[in-house]
Amino acid sequence: MIDKIAWLHLVDGRVLSTRSRGKDVYYLPGGKREPGETDAETLVREVREELDVAIAEPTIEPAGVFEAEAHGHAAGVLVRMTCYTAEYTGTPRASSEIEEIVWLEYADRDRVSAVDKLIFDHLHETGRLH
């Protein structure tokens, strides 16, 4: 099981997504925790590394946990994505290993990883992703 933390940032029915260098699908911003890190510490670090913005820790709110087969890994390897919403300061820009940042709608569901598809479905069903 791959344990990942992700930032759900929605604006006007679209969600902020990223594509890493050499990857063919989009992922929600975030990543794997380092040893001893809390979810909040992982979220703050990963979003700063990927998008060069500062998550406001007091605003972090849980937004769901989703599991699916991990994209680009051997069959049977699962990823557990624990999602959070949070306010931030700064202007998101592609940084570190991120090649591209985009705003995706539900119609873009086929462009994201398997676990993100589940998240897109949930956001669409709850009226948050158009």
Coordinates of N, CA, C and O in Angstrom, one line a residue:
M1 N 0.8 -1.2 0.0 CA 0.0 0.0 0.0 C 0.9 1.2 0.0 O 1.7 1.4 0.9
I2 N 0.7 2.1 -1.0 CA 1.4 3.4 -1.0 C 0.5 4.4 -0.3 O -0.7 4.6 -0.7
D3 N 1.0 5.1 0.7 CA 0.3 6.0 1.5 C 0.6 7.4 1.0 O 1.7 7.9 1.1
K4 N -0.4 8.1 0.5 CA -0.2 9.5 -0.1 C -1.2 10.5 0.5 O -2.3 10.1 0.9
I5 N -0.7 11.7 0.5 CA -1.5 12.8 1.0 C -1.8 13.8 -0.2 O -0.8 14.0 -1.0
A6 N -3.0 14.3 -0.3 CA -3.3 15.1 -1.5 C -4.1 16.4 -1.1 O -4.9 16.3 -0.1
W7 N -3.9 17.4 -1.8 CA -4.6 18.7 -1.6 C -5.7 18.8 -2.7 O -5.4 18.8 -3.9
L8 N -6.9 19.0 -2.2 CA -8.0 19.2 -3.1 C -8.3 20.7 -3.1 O -8.7 21.3 -2.1
H9 N -8.0 21.3 -4.2 CA -8.2 22.8 -4.4 C -9.1 23.0 -5.5 O -8.8 22.8 -6.7
L10 N -10.4 23.3 -5.2 CA -11.4 23.5 -6.2 C -11.8 25.0 -6.3 O -11.9 25.7 -5.3
V11 N -11.9 25.4 -7.6 CA -12.4 26.8 -7.9 C -13.3 26.7 -9.0 O -13.0 26.2 -10.1
D12 N -14.5 27.3 -8.9 CA -15.5 27.3 -10.0 C -15.7 26.0 -10.6 O -15.8 25.9 -11.9
G13 N -15.8 24.9 -9.8 CA -16.1 23.6 -10.4 C -15.0 22.9 -11.0 O -15.2 21.9 -11.7
R14 N -13.8 23.4 -10.9 CA -12.6 22.8 -11.5 C -11.6 22.5 -10.3 O -11.6 23.2 -9.3
V15 N -10.8 21.4 -10.5 CA -9.8 21.1 -9.5 C -8.4 21.2 -10.0 O -8.1 20.9 -11.2
L16 N -7.5 21.8 -9.2 CA -6.1 21.9 -9.5 C -5.4 20.6 -9.6 O -5.5 19.8 -8.6
S17 N -4.7 20.3 -10.7 CA -4.0 19.0 -10.8 C -2.6 19.3 -11.4 O -2.4 20.4 -11.9
T18 N -1.8 18.3 -11.3 CA -0.4 18.4 -11.7 C 0.0 17.2 -12.5 O -0.6 16.2 -12.4
R19 N 1.0 17.4 -13.4 CA 1.6 16.3 -14.1 C 3.1 16.4 -13.9 O 3.7 17.4 -14.2
S20 N 3.7 15.3 -13.4 CA 5.1 15.3 -13.2 C 5.9 15.0 -14.5 O 5.3 14.4 -15.4
R21 N 7.1 15.4 -14.5 CA 8.0 15.1 -15.7 C 8.0 13.6 -16.0 O 8.1 12.8 -15.1
G22 N 7.7 13.3 -17.3 CA 7.8 11.9 -17.7 C 6.5 11.1 -17.4 O 6.5 9.9 -17.8
K23 N 5.5 11.7 -16.8 CA 4.3 11.0 -16.5 C 3.2 11.3 -17.6 O 3.3 12.4 -18.3
D24 N 2.3 10.4 -17.8 CA 1.3 10.6 -18.8 C -0.1 10.9 -18.3 O -1.1 11.0 -19.0
V25 N -0.3 11.0 -16.9 CA -1.5 11.3 -16.3 C -1.3 12.4 -15.3 O -0.2 12.7 -14.9
Y26 N -2.5 13.0 -14.9 CA -2.5 14.1 -13.9 C -2.8 13.5 -12.6 O -3.5 12.5 -12.4
Y27 N -2.2 14.1 -11.5 CA -2.4 13.8 -10.2 C -2.8 15.0 -9.4 O -2.3 16.1 -9.7
L28 N -3.5 14.8 -8.3 CA -3.8 15.9 -7.3 C -2.4 16.3 -6.7 O -1.6 15.4 -6.5
P29 N -2.2 17.5 -6.4 CA -0.9 17.9 -5.7 C -0.8 17.2 -4.4 O -1.8 17.0 -3.7
G30 N 0.4 16.8 -4.1 CA 0.7 16.1 -2.8 C 1.7 15.0 -3.0 O 2.4 15.0 -4.0
G31 N 1.8 14.1 -2.1 CA 2.8 13.0 -2.2 C 2.9 12.1 -1.0 O 2.1 12.2 -0.1
K32 N 4.0 11.4 -0.9 CA 4.2 10.4 0.2 C 4.8 11.1 1.4 O 5.6 12.1 1.2
R33 N 4.4 10.6 2.5 CA 5.0 11.2 3.8 C 6.4 10.7 4.0 O 6.8 9.7 3.6
E34 N 7.2 11.6 4.7 CA 8.5 11.2 5.1 C 8.4 10.6 6.5 O 7.4 10.8 7.2
P35 N 9.3 9.8 6.9 CA 9.2 9.1 8.2 C 9.0 10.1 9.3 O 9.6 11.2 9.4
G36 N 7.9 9.8 10.1 CA 7.6 10.7 11.3 C 6.7 11.9 11.0 O 6.3 12.6 11.9
E37 N 6.4 12.1 9.7 CA 5.6 13.3 9.4 C 4.1 13.0 9.6 O 3.6 11.9 9.4
T38 N 3.4 14.1 10.1 CA 2.0 14.0 10.2 C 1.4 14.3 8.8 O 2.1 14.7 7.9
D39 N 0.1 14.0 8.6 CA -0.6 14.4 7.4 C -0.4 15.9 7.0 O -0.1 16.2 5.9
A40 N -0.6 16.7 8.0 CA -0.5 18.2 7.8 C 0.9 18.5 7.4 O 1.1 19.3 6.4
E41 N 1.9 18.0 8.0 CA 3.3 18.3 7.7 C 3.6 17.8 6.2 O 4.3 18.5 5.5
T42 N 3.1 16.7 5.9 CA 3.3 16.1 4.5 C 2.7 17.0 3.5 O 3.2 17.4 2.5
L43 N 1.4 17.4 3.8 CA 0.7 18.3 2.8 C 1.4 19.6 2.6 O 1.6 20.0 1.5
V44 N 1.8 20.3 3.7 CA 2.5 21.5 3.6 C 3.8 21.4 2.8 O 4.1 22.2 1.9
R45 N 4.6 20.4 3.1 CA 5.9 20.2 2.5 C 5.7 19.9 1.0 O 6.3 20.5 0.1
E46 N 4.8 18.9 0.7 CA 4.6 18.5 -0.7 C 4.1 19.6 -1.6 O 4.5 19.8 -2.7
V47 N 3.1 20.4 -1.1 CA 2.5 21.4 -1.9 C 3.5 22.6 -2.1 O 3.6 23.1 -3.2
R48 N 4.3 22.8 -1.1 CA 5.4 23.9 -1.2 C 6.4 23.4 -2.3 O 6.7 24.2 -3.1
E49 N 6.8 22.1 -2.2 CA 7.8 21.6 -3.2 C 7.2 21.6 -4.6 O 7.9 22.0 -5.6
E50 N 5.9 21.2 -4.8 CA 5.4 21.1 -6.1 C 4.9 22.3 -6.7 O 5.0 22.5 -7.9
L51 N 4.3 23.2 -5.9 CA 3.5 24.4 -6.4 C 4.1 25.7 -5.9 O 3.5 26.8 -6.3
D52 N 5.0 25.7 -5.0 CA 5.6 26.9 -4.5 C 4.6 27.8 -3.8 O 4.7 29.0 -3.9
V53 N 3.7 27.2 -3.1 CA 2.7 28.0 -2.3 C 2.7 27.5 -0.9 O 3.2 26.4 -0.6
A54 N 2.3 28.3 0.1 CA 2.3 28.0 1.5 C 0.9 27.6 2.0 O 0.0 28.5 2.0
I55 N 0.7 26.4 2.3 CA -0.6 25.9 2.9 C -0.7 26.6 4.3 O 0.2 26.5 5.1
A56 N -1.9 27.1 4.6 CA -2.2 27.7 5.9 C -2.7 26.5 6.8 O -3.8 26.1 6.7
E57 N -1.8 26.0 7.7 CA -2.0 24.8 8.5 C -3.3 24.9 9.3 O -4.1 23.9 9.3
P58 N -3.7 26.0 9.9 CA -5.0 26.0 10.7 C -6.2 25.8 9.8 O -7.3 25.5 10.3
T59 N -6.1 25.9 8.5 CA -7.3 25.8 7.6 C -7.4 24.4 7.0 O -8.4 24.1 6.3
I60 N -6.5 23.5 7.3 CA -6.5 22.1 6.7 C -7.7 21.4 7.3 O -8.0 21.3 8.5
E61 N -8.5 20.8 6.3 CA -9.7 20.1 6.7 C -9.7 18.8 5.9 O -9.4 18.7 4.7
P62 N -10.1 17.7 6.6 CA -10.2 16.4 5.9 C -11.2 16.4 4.8 O -12.3 17.0 4.9
A63 N -10.9 15.7 3.7 CA -11.9 15.7 2.5 C -12.1 14.3 2.0 O -12.7 14.2 0.9
G64 N -11.7 13.3 2.7 CA -11.9 11.9 2.2 C -10.7 11.1 2.0 O -9.6 11.6 1.9
V65 N -10.9 9.8 2.1 CA -9.8 8.8 1.9 C -10.2 7.9 0.7 O -11.4 7.4 0.8
F66 N -9.4 7.7 -0.3 CA -9.7 6.9 -1.4 C -8.6 5.9 -1.7 O -7.4 6.2 -1.6
E67 N -9.0 4.7 -2.2 CA -8.0 3.7 -2.5 C -8.3 3.1 -3.9 O -9.4 2.9 -4.3
A68 N -7.2 2.9 -4.6 CA -7.3 2.3 -6.0 C -5.9 1.7 -6.3 O -4.9 1.9 -5.6
E69 N -5.9 1.0 -7.5 CA -4.6 0.5 -8.0 C -3.7 1.7 -8.3 O -4.1 2.7 -8.8
A70 N -2.4 1.5 -7.9 CA -1.5 2.6 -8.2 C -1.1 2.7 -9.6 O -0.7 1.7 -10.2
H71 N -1.1 3.8 -10.2 CA -0.8 4.0 -11.6 C 0.8 3.9 -11.8 O 1.5 4.4 -11.0
G72 N 1.2 3.1 -12.8 CA 2.6 2.9 -13.1 C 3.3 2.0 -12.2 O 4.5 1.9 -12.2
H73 N 2.5 1.2 -11.4 CA 3.2 0.2 -10.5 C 2.7 -1.2 -10.9 O 1.7 -1.3 -11.7
A74 N 3.3 -2.2 -10.4 CA 2.9 -3.6 -10.7 C 1.4 -3.8 -10.3 O 0.9 -3.2 -9.3
A75 N 0.8 -4.8 -10.9 CA -0.6 -5.1 -10.6 C -0.7 -5.5 -9.2 O 0.1 -6.2 -8.6
G76 N -1.8 -5.0 -8.5 CA -2.0 -5.4 -7.1 C -1.4 -4.4 -6.1 O -1.7 -4.4 -5.0
V77 N -0.6 -3.4 -6.6 CA -0.1 -2.4 -5.7 C -1.2 -1.3 -5.6 O -1.6 -0.8 -6.6
L78 N -1.6 -1.0 -4.4 CA -2.6 -0.1 -4.1 C -2.1 1.3 -3.6 O -1.0 1.3 -3.0
V79 N -2.8 2.3 -3.8 CA -2.5 3.6 -3.3 C -3.7 4.1 -2.4 O -4.8 3.9 -2.8
R80 N -3.4 4.6 -1.2 CA -4.4 5.2 -0.4 C -4.1 6.7 -0.4 O -3.1 7.1 0.1
M81 N -5.1 7.4 -0.9 CA -5.0 8.9 -1.0 C -5.8 9.5 0.1 O -7.1 9.4 0.0
T82 N -5.2 10.2 1.0 CA -5.9 10.9 2.1 C -5.9 12.4 1.6 O -4.9 13.0 1.5
C83 N -7.2 12.9 1.4 CA -7.3 14.2 0.8 C -7.7 15.3 1.9 O -8.4 15.0 2.8
Y84 N -7.2 16.5 1.6 CA -7.5 17.6 2.5 C -7.7 18.8 1.7 O -7.1 19.0 0.6
T85 N -8.6 19.7 2.2 CA -8.7 21.1 1.6 C -7.9 22.0 2.5 O -7.7 21.7 3.7
A86 N -7.5 23.1 2.0 CA -6.8 24.1 2.8 C -6.6 25.4 2.0 O -6.6 25.4 0.8
E87 N -6.6 26.5 2.8 CA -6.3 27.8 2.1 C -4.8 27.9 2.0 O -4.0 27.1 2.6
Y88 N -4.3 28.8 1.2 CA -2.9 29.0 0.9 C -2.6 30.4 0.6 O -3.4 31.2 0.3
T89 N -1.3 30.7 0.6 CA -0.8 32.0 0.1 C 0.2 31.7 -1.0 O 0.9 30.7 -1.0
G90 N 0.3 32.7 -1.9 CA 1.2 32.5 -3.0 C 0.4 32.3 -4.3 O -0.8 32.2 -4.3
T91 N 1.2 32.1 -5.4 CA 0.6 31.8 -6.7 C 1.1 30.5 -7.2 O 2.3 30.3 -7.3
P92 N 0.2 29.5 -7.4 CA 0.7 28.2 -7.8 C 1.5 28.2 -9.1 O 1.1 28.9 -10.1
R93 N 2.6 27.6 -9.1 CA 3.5 27.5 -10.3 C 4.2 26.1 -10.3 O 4.5 25.6 -9.2
A94 N 4.4 25.6 -11.4 CA 5.1 24.3 -11.5 C 6.5 24.4 -11.0 O 7.2 25.3 -11.4
S95 N 6.8 23.5 -10.1 CA 8.1 23.6 -9.4 C 8.6 22.2 -9.2 O 7.9 21.2 -9.3
S96 N 9.9 22.0 -8.8 CA 10.4 20.7 -8.5 C 10.2 19.8 -9.7 O 10.6 20.1 -10.8
E97 N 9.6 18.6 -9.4 CA 9.4 17.6 -10.5 C 8.2 17.8 -11.3 O 7.9 17.1 -12.2
I98 N 7.4 18.9 -11.0 CA 6.2 19.1 -11.7 C 6.4 19.8 -13.1 O 7.1 20.9 -13.1
E99 N 5.9 19.3 -14.1 CA 6.1 19.8 -15.5 C 4.9 20.8 -15.8 O 5.1 21.8 -16.5
E100 N 3.7 20.5 -15.3 CA 2.6 21.2 -15.7 C 1.5 21.2 -14.6 O 1.3 20.2 -13.9
I101 N 0.9 22.4 -14.5 CA -0.3 22.5 -13.6 C -1.5 22.9 -14.4 O -1.4 23.7 -15.4
V102 N -2.7 22.3 -14.2 CA -3.8 22.5 -15.0 C -5.1 22.5 -14.0 O -5.0 22.0 -12.9
W103 N -6.1 23.1 -14.5 CA -7.4 23.1 -13.9 C -8.3 22.1 -14.7 O -8.5 22.2 -15.9
L104 N -8.7 21.0 -14.0 CA -9.5 20.0 -14.7 C -10.9 19.9 -14.2 O -11.3 20.3 -13.1
E105 N -11.8 19.5 -15.2 CA -13.2 19.3 -14.9 C -13.5 17.8 -14.9 O -12.7 17.0 -15.3
Y106 N -14.8 17.5 -14.6 CA -15.2 16.1 -14.6 C -14.9 15.5 -16.0 O -14.6 14.3 -16.1
A107 N -15.1 16.2 -17.1 CA -14.9 15.7 -18.5 C -13.5 15.3 -18.7 O -13.2 14.5 -19.6
D108 N -12.5 15.7 -17.8 CA -11.1 15.4 -18.0 C -10.8 14.1 -17.2 O -9.6 13.7 -17.1
R109 N -11.8 13.4 -16.7 CA -11.6 12.2 -15.8 C -10.7 11.2 -16.4 O -9.9 10.6 -15.7
D110 N -10.7 11.0 -17.7 CA -9.9 10.0 -18.4 C -8.4 10.4 -18.4 O -7.5 9.6 -18.8
R111 N -8.0 11.6 -18.0 CA -6.7 12.1 -18.0 C -5.9 11.9 -16.7 O -4.8 12.4 -16.6
V112 N -6.6 11.3 -15.7 CA -6.0 11.3 -14.3 C -5.8 9.8 -13.9 O -6.3 8.9 -14.5
S113 N -5.1 9.6 -12.8 CA -4.8 8.3 -12.3 C -6.1 7.6 -11.7 O -7.1 8.3 -11.5
A114 N -6.0 6.3 -11.5 CA -7.1 5.5 -11.0 C -7.7 6.1 -9.7 O -8.9 6.2 -9.6
V115 N -6.9 6.4 -8.8 CA -7.4 6.9 -7.5 C -8.0 8.3 -7.7 O -9.0 8.6 -7.1
D116 N -7.4 9.1 -8.6 CA -8.0 10.4 -8.8 C -9.4 10.3 -9.5 O -10.2 11.1 -9.3
K117 N -9.5 9.2 -10.3 CA -10.9 9.0 -11.0 C -11.9 8.8 -9.9 O -13.0 9.4 -10.0
L118 N -11.6 8.1 -8.8 CA -12.6 7.9 -7.7 C -12.8 9.2 -7.0 O -14.0 9.5 -6.7
I119 N -11.8 10.0 -6.9 CA -12.0 11.4 -6.2 C -12.8 12.3 -7.1 O -13.8 12.9 -6.7
F120 N -12.6 12.2 -8.5 CA -13.4 13.0 -9.4 C -14.8 12.6 -9.3 O -15.7 13.4 -9.3
D121 N -15.1 11.3 -9.3 CA -16.5 10.8 -9.2 C -17.1 11.3 -7.9 O -18.3 11.8 -8.0
H122 N -16.5 11.2 -6.8 CA -17.0 11.8 -5.5 C -17.3 13.3 -5.6 O -18.4 13.7 -5.2
L123 N -16.3 14.0 -6.1 CA -16.5 15.5 -6.2 C -17.7 15.8 -7.2 O -18.4 16.8 -7.0
H124 N -17.8 15.0 -8.3 CA -18.9 15.3 -9.2 C -20.3 14.9 -8.6 O -21.2 15.7 -8.7
E125 N -20.3 13.8 -7.9 CA -21.6 13.4 -7.2 C -22.0 14.4 -6.2 O -23.2 14.5 -5.9
T126 N -21.1 15.0 -5.5 CA -21.4 16.0 -4.5 C -21.5 17.4 -5.0 O -21.7 18.4 -4.3
G127 N -21.5 17.6 -6.4 CA -21.7 18.8 -7.0 C -20.6 19.8 -6.9 O -20.7 21.0 -7.2
R128 N -19.4 19.3 -6.6 CA -18.2 20.3 -6.5 C -17.4 20.3 -7.7 O -16.6 21.2 -7.9
L129 N -17.5 19.3 -8.6 CA -16.7 19.2 -9.8 C -17.6 19.2 -11.0 O -18.4 18.3 -11.1
H130 N -17.5 20.2 -11.9 CA -18.4 20.2 -13.0 C -17.9 19.4 -14.2 O -16.8 19.2 -14.4

